């Protein structure tokens, strides 16, 4: 007798909902289910497929379920009844708790919340048809043994919900880093949108997919083979404990290769530094924090490789083996591999050794030498990014598993072409709701965080945020605004606690019916003109509009006249409105707020401490 992998030990079933069960056994067999003092019986069809439905139940557990079919028996243990949420999107939803420990270590070091569970859907794709079953997966509990493997945003959301309502919370983790929204939309819907026909057909060709993956693998292996064979640092051993660097150049860490002889280099560059270690630190458990490096690295201390990372995004956090450090002079060597991007040790990140309460700073002048120069590595084809693939393989098979709602954090991979994102997002929400066929279940989504130069000229993320704001037109949705809790130098900001809390506020309103709750920051509603002023009206003002704590004046607003050119404007709060003016614009036309990839100055909040969503009045509400 076979069951879906999600129907397994530790599962959380949706409370107050009829609960489908299904599986495979022999043809025309009776299947008996014993659960929570109830007995259910059903019959398999001629193909051995059986289905039944458990009656609605209140939150509780743990329970045990016995399934009998002839001589076959399956027992599912440690079952909870509570609320089940799907986690969808890309890397910022996928990001595990272990990647947030610089900021949130104290939050999770004593976590023991076995009523919070997570099921990680296997990251697979299929381009032929929606799949009926998952290929694997298991439930884990939020205990010290597993907490680091939880989606960070998902965990902090679940903790808020579990603590507030006292019910178990199950998270179905179905997020994949780098995926655009198109990957999560069904093929029929994409065909109705148009423009995807060629790539949909191409990906149905198994020979094309297999051949492309094989070529990519062979090309990558060949690139790394040439890299390693020609790297003088590997051949001579520049990673060794002691090495003469008197003829090496100087480089200040952290820093970018831009503006130096290394700017256009693709290949390897070796960096070395000697540092003094006090005896007290040498005898402790030591963690090396090496910021974030573009693109890849192999890192050595005293000649021993203690860690490596194959791409640019993860923070480098390498435990130093016990006994490797010695009192006195030690050495660190970092082999940086530049595959496609201009190399860098990203600024405003930690570069230090940490042991208990002690820190040893590694910033400053390092020595460097080029190991080898190659051509840039050609981009790889990631089929999980292709249209409909992960929808078919990761969302469709969940259709029978009852849920409370969905959480969504995605958009970074669509920011390069923001136009039309809101239509695709709405189409995806419709697809998912049809897939589960349980009505317009709550869909709580995250607006993009801040990234890049503070108040810089780049606006593609601002444009994507506006597309996301349009998503609030979809019934049963709420949006968590996050442009104030990101990190300008990291695509994956660590403050997923605030993200989870803001998602939980949206869920409390939309899914749990807390009618009077202020669940969002101010949302632009309408605009009126009065002389040379524009008066902006907002929803979700709570107990009143205000500026961010510590700020003396309202900032982040721009205005344009009939020529459409936006310039910084004066803005002032008046009751629950904002009045925007400009000394040299007599006929103002439109206002933008927080219109930058990183709107650092934007500071309009409600008194409940929630930031106003970025917006432009050019978009009809």
Short mmCIF file of C-alpha atoms in Angstrom, two decimals, residues 155-414:
data_model
loop_
_atom_site.label_atom_id
_atom_site.label_comp_id
_atom_site.label_asym_id
_atom_site.label_seq_id
_atom_site.Cartn_x
_atom_site.Cartn_y
_atom_site.Cartn_z
CA UNK A 155 9.22 29.86 10.63
CA UNK A 156 8.83 33.37 12.01
CA UNK A 157 5.38 33.58 10.42
CA UNK A 158 4.41 30.24 11.93
CA UNK A 159 5.69 31.24 15.35
CA UNK A 160 3.48 34.33 15.31
CA UNK A 161 0.41 32.31 14.31
CA UNK A 162 1.08 29.44 16.70
CA UNK A 163 1.62 31.74 19.66
CA UNK A 164 -1.44 33.86 18.90
CA UNK A 165 -3.98 31.13 18.19
CA UNK A 166 -2.48 28.21 20.09
CA UNK A 167 -2.82 25.79 17.19
CA UNK A 168 -0.24 23.64 15.40
CA UNK A 169 1.07 25.15 12.17
CA UNK A 170 2.24 23.17 9.16
CA UNK A 171 4.38 24.74 6.43
CA UNK A 172 4.56 23.18 2.97
CA UNK A 173 7.83 24.59 1.63
CA UNK A 174 7.51 24.89 -2.16
CA UNK A 175 9.94 27.69 -3.06
CA UNK A 176 12.89 27.52 -5.48
CA UNK A 177 15.66 30.12 -5.69
CA UNK A 178 15.85 32.12 -8.91
CA UNK A 179 12.44 31.17 -10.26
CA UNK A 180 10.39 33.77 -12.14
CA UNK A 181 6.63 33.88 -11.65
CA UNK A 182 6.13 32.12 -15.02
CA UNK A 183 7.61 28.92 -13.61
CA UNK A 184 4.71 28.74 -11.12
CA UNK A 185 1.90 29.20 -13.67
CA UNK A 186 0.15 26.38 -15.52
CA UNK A 187 0.71 25.82 -19.22
CA UNK A 188 -2.91 26.54 -20.28
CA UNK A 189 -2.81 29.85 -18.43
CA UNK A 190 0.52 30.84 -19.99
CA UNK A 191 -0.81 29.98 -23.43
CA UNK A 192 -3.80 32.22 -22.80
CA UNK A 193 -1.44 35.04 -21.77
CA UNK A 194 0.61 34.43 -24.91
CA UNK A 195 4.28 34.68 -25.79
CA UNK A 196 5.39 31.39 -24.18
CA UNK A 197 4.45 28.93 -26.90
CA UNK A 198 7.95 28.34 -28.28
CA UNK A 199 9.70 27.77 -24.94
CA UNK A 200 6.84 25.55 -23.70
CA UNK A 201 7.20 23.32 -26.75
CA UNK A 202 10.99 23.32 -26.60
CA UNK A 203 11.00 22.16 -22.98
CA UNK A 204 8.69 19.26 -23.83
CA UNK A 205 11.52 17.83 -25.92
CA UNK A 206 13.32 15.54 -23.49
CA UNK A 207 16.28 15.29 -25.86
CA UNK A 208 16.64 19.06 -25.81
CA UNK A 209 16.49 19.22 -22.00
CA UNK A 210 18.85 16.29 -21.47
CA UNK A 211 21.24 17.46 -24.19
CA UNK A 212 21.36 21.01 -22.86
CA UNK A 213 22.06 19.84 -19.32
CA UNK A 214 24.79 17.50 -20.56
CA UNK A 215 26.43 20.24 -22.63
CA UNK A 216 26.29 22.63 -19.69
CA UNK A 217 27.86 20.06 -17.37
CA UNK A 218 30.60 19.18 -19.85
CA UNK A 219 31.34 22.85 -20.53
CA UNK A 220 31.47 23.68 -16.82
CA UNK A 221 33.71 20.70 -16.06
CA UNK A 222 36.01 21.69 -18.90
CA UNK A 223 36.12 25.31 -17.67
CA UNK A 224 37.03 24.28 -14.13
CA UNK A 225 39.56 21.72 -15.38
CA UNK A 226 41.38 24.40 -17.39
CA UNK A 227 41.10 26.77 -14.46
CA UNK A 228 42.65 24.33 -12.01
CA UNK A 229 45.30 23.06 -14.41
CA UNK A 230 46.56 26.57 -15.16
CA UNK A 231 46.23 28.06 -11.66
CA UNK A 232 49.77 28.77 -10.54
CA UNK A 233 48.56 29.16 -6.97
CA UNK A 234 47.35 25.56 -6.87
CA UNK A 235 50.48 24.29 -8.56
CA UNK A 236 52.86 26.11 -6.22
CA UNK A 237 50.72 25.92 -3.08
CA UNK A 238 49.97 29.55 -2.31
CA UNK A 239 47.55 28.31 0.35
CA UNK A 240 50.36 26.91 2.52
CA UNK A 241 50.86 28.04 6.08
CA UNK A 242 53.87 30.16 5.18
CA UNK A 243 54.41 31.81 1.80
CA UNK A 244 56.54 34.73 0.69
CA UNK A 245 54.21 37.48 -0.55
CA UNK A 246 56.80 40.23 -0.77
CA UNK A 247 56.26 40.54 -4.54
CA UNK A 248 52.43 40.40 -4.31
CA UNK A 249 50.20 43.45 -4.72
CA UNK A 250 48.13 45.18 -2.03
CA UNK A 251 44.35 45.00 -1.87
CA UNK A 252 42.05 46.47 0.77
CA UNK A 253 39.43 44.04 2.08
CA UNK A 254 36.52 44.58 1.78
CA UNK A 255 36.46 46.09 -1.67
CA UNK A 256 35.55 45.59 -5.30
CA UNK A 257 37.89 44.77 -8.15
CA UNK A 258 36.30 47.64 -10.09
CA UNK A 259 38.83 50.30 -10.91
CA UNK A 260 41.79 47.95 -10.47
CA UNK A 261 43.78 45.71 -12.80
CA UNK A 262 41.46 42.90 -11.69
CA UNK A 263 38.23 44.50 -12.95
CA UNK A 264 37.90 42.56 -16.19
CA UNK A 265 39.67 39.41 -14.96
CA UNK A 266 37.92 36.07 -15.15
CA UNK A 267 39.90 33.30 -13.49
CA UNK A 268 41.43 33.13 -10.03
CA UNK A 269 43.02 35.64 -7.69
CA UNK A 270 44.66 34.59 -4.44
CA UNK A 271 44.52 36.77 -1.35
CA UNK A 272 46.63 36.26 1.78
CA UNK A 273 46.90 37.87 5.18
CA UNK A 274 48.83 37.10 8.35
CA UNK A 275 47.26 37.86 11.71
CA UNK A 276 48.09 37.50 15.38
CA UNK A 277 45.94 35.17 17.48
CA UNK A 278 45.89 35.46 21.28
CA UNK A 279 46.09 32.19 23.20
CA UNK A 280 42.56 32.63 24.58
CA UNK A 281 41.06 32.73 21.08
CA UNK A 282 43.15 29.85 19.76
CA UNK A 283 41.70 27.60 22.46
CA UNK A 284 38.05 28.46 21.67
CA UNK A 285 35.48 27.37 19.09
CA UNK A 286 36.11 29.85 16.29
CA UNK A 287 33.94 30.96 13.39
CA UNK A 288 35.39 32.74 10.37
CA UNK A 289 33.07 35.38 8.96
CA UNK A 290 34.27 36.34 5.52
CA UNK A 291 31.47 38.59 4.33
CA UNK A 292 30.16 37.73 0.89
CA UNK A 293 32.47 37.11 -2.05
CA UNK A 294 31.90 37.44 -5.79
CA UNK A 295 31.83 34.85 -7.30
CA UNK A 296 33.25 31.68 -5.62
CA UNK A 297 35.96 30.93 -3.07
CA UNK A 298 38.18 28.32 -1.46
CA UNK A 299 39.35 29.48 1.96
CA UNK A 300 42.38 28.17 3.88
CA UNK A 301 43.71 28.82 7.36
CA UNK A 302 47.27 27.76 8.07
CA UNK A 303 47.29 25.70 4.89
CA UNK A 304 44.06 23.79 5.60
CA UNK A 305 40.94 24.33 3.49
CA UNK A 306 38.15 25.14 5.96
CA UNK A 307 35.37 25.94 3.48
CA UNK A 308 34.32 26.82 -0.02
CA UNK A 309 31.28 28.29 -1.71
CA UNK A 310 30.47 27.92 -5.38
CA UNK A 311 28.54 31.12 -6.12
CA UNK A 312 28.25 34.72 -5.00
CA UNK A 313 25.22 34.97 -2.73
CA UNK A 314 25.73 32.93 0.46
CA UNK A 315 27.49 34.64 3.36
CA UNK A 316 30.82 32.93 4.06
CA UNK A 317 30.61 31.53 7.57
CA UNK A 318 33.25 28.81 8.07
CA UNK A 319 33.88 27.00 11.37
CA UNK A 320 37.60 26.73 12.08
CA UNK A 321 38.59 23.16 13.03
CA UNK A 322 39.63 22.83 16.64
CA UNK A 323 43.38 23.13 17.11
CA UNK A 324 44.03 24.68 13.70
CA UNK A 325 44.65 28.16 15.04
CA UNK A 326 47.78 28.65 17.13
CA UNK A 327 48.83 31.41 19.47
CA UNK A 328 50.88 33.94 17.57
CA UNK A 329 51.11 34.41 13.80
CA UNK A 330 48.56 32.59 11.59
CA UNK A 331 47.73 32.87 7.92
CA UNK A 332 44.57 33.00 5.84
CA UNK A 333 44.49 32.41 2.10
CA UNK A 334 41.41 32.93 -0.06
CA UNK A 335 41.27 31.72 -3.62
CA UNK A 336 38.59 33.81 -5.34
CA UNK A 337 37.18 32.36 -8.54
CA UNK A 338 35.64 34.89 -10.91
CA UNK A 339 33.31 33.07 -13.28
CA UNK A 340 31.18 35.81 -14.87
CA UNK A 341 31.13 38.89 -12.63
CA UNK A 342 33.63 41.50 -11.49
CA UNK A 343 35.07 40.14 -8.27
CA UNK A 344 34.57 41.67 -4.85
CA UNK A 345 34.68 41.26 -1.12
CA UNK A 346 31.31 42.92 -0.49
CA UNK A 347 31.50 45.97 1.76
CA UNK A 348 29.66 46.54 5.03
CA UNK A 349 29.75 42.89 5.96
CA UNK A 350 31.73 41.16 8.71
CA UNK A 351 35.31 40.08 7.98
CA UNK A 352 36.56 38.66 11.25
CA UNK A 353 37.21 35.65 13.45
CA UNK A 354 34.68 35.24 16.23
CA UNK A 355 35.07 33.15 19.37
CA UNK A 356 32.64 33.64 22.23
CA UNK A 357 32.88 37.27 23.20
CA UNK A 358 36.13 37.82 21.31
CA UNK A 359 36.58 39.14 17.77
CA UNK A 360 39.66 39.46 15.60
CA UNK A 361 39.25 41.95 12.74
CA UNK A 362 40.52 40.82 9.33
CA UNK A 363 39.73 43.98 7.41
CA UNK A 364 42.50 46.04 5.94
CA UNK A 365 45.37 45.47 3.52
CA UNK A 366 45.79 41.94 2.18
CA UNK A 367 48.31 40.71 -0.38
CA UNK A 368 47.07 39.43 -3.73
CA UNK A 369 48.35 37.66 -6.83
CA UNK A 370 46.61 36.43 -9.98
CA UNK A 371 46.51 32.66 -10.20
CA UNK A 372 45.22 32.29 -13.73
CA UNK A 373 43.23 34.16 -16.36
CA UNK A 374 40.48 32.48 -18.39
CA UNK A 375 37.51 33.42 -20.51
CA UNK A 376 34.23 34.03 -18.69
CA UNK A 377 32.16 30.94 -17.92
CA UNK A 378 29.14 30.74 -20.20
CA UNK A 379 25.76 31.01 -18.46
CA UNK A 380 24.07 27.79 -17.47
CA UNK A 381 20.49 26.86 -18.39
CA UNK A 382 18.37 26.38 -15.27
CA UNK A 383 15.33 24.41 -16.29
CA UNK A 384 13.61 24.98 -12.95
CA UNK A 385 13.25 28.58 -14.14
CA UNK A 386 11.36 27.60 -17.29
CA UNK A 387 7.61 28.21 -17.65
CA UNK A 388 5.22 25.80 -15.89
CA UNK A 389 7.90 23.30 -14.85
CA UNK A 390 7.76 23.69 -11.08
CA UNK A 391 4.02 24.34 -11.15
CA UNK A 392 3.51 20.92 -12.70
CA UNK A 393 5.88 19.11 -10.36
CA UNK A 394 5.66 21.00 -7.06
CA UNK A 395 2.22 22.67 -6.89
CA UNK A 396 -0.11 20.40 -8.85
CA UNK A 397 0.64 17.30 -6.70
CA UNK A 398 -0.48 19.20 -3.59
CA UNK A 399 -4.03 19.66 -4.85
CA UNK A 400 -5.60 17.12 -2.50
CA UNK A 401 -3.82 18.28 0.64
CA UNK A 402 -6.03 20.76 2.46
CA UNK A 403 -4.49 24.13 3.32
CA UNK A 404 -5.40 27.35 5.10
CA UNK A 405 -3.66 29.62 2.61
CA UNK A 406 -0.44 30.55 0.83
CA UNK A 407 2.51 32.85 1.53
CA UNK A 408 4.49 34.23 -1.41
CA UNK A 409 7.90 35.94 -1.61
CA UNK A 410 9.08 36.39 -5.18
CA UNK A 411 9.77 39.04 -7.78
CA UNK A 412 13.53 39.51 -7.86
CA UNK A 413 13.80 37.37 -11.00
CA UNK A 414 11.10 39.42 -12.76
#
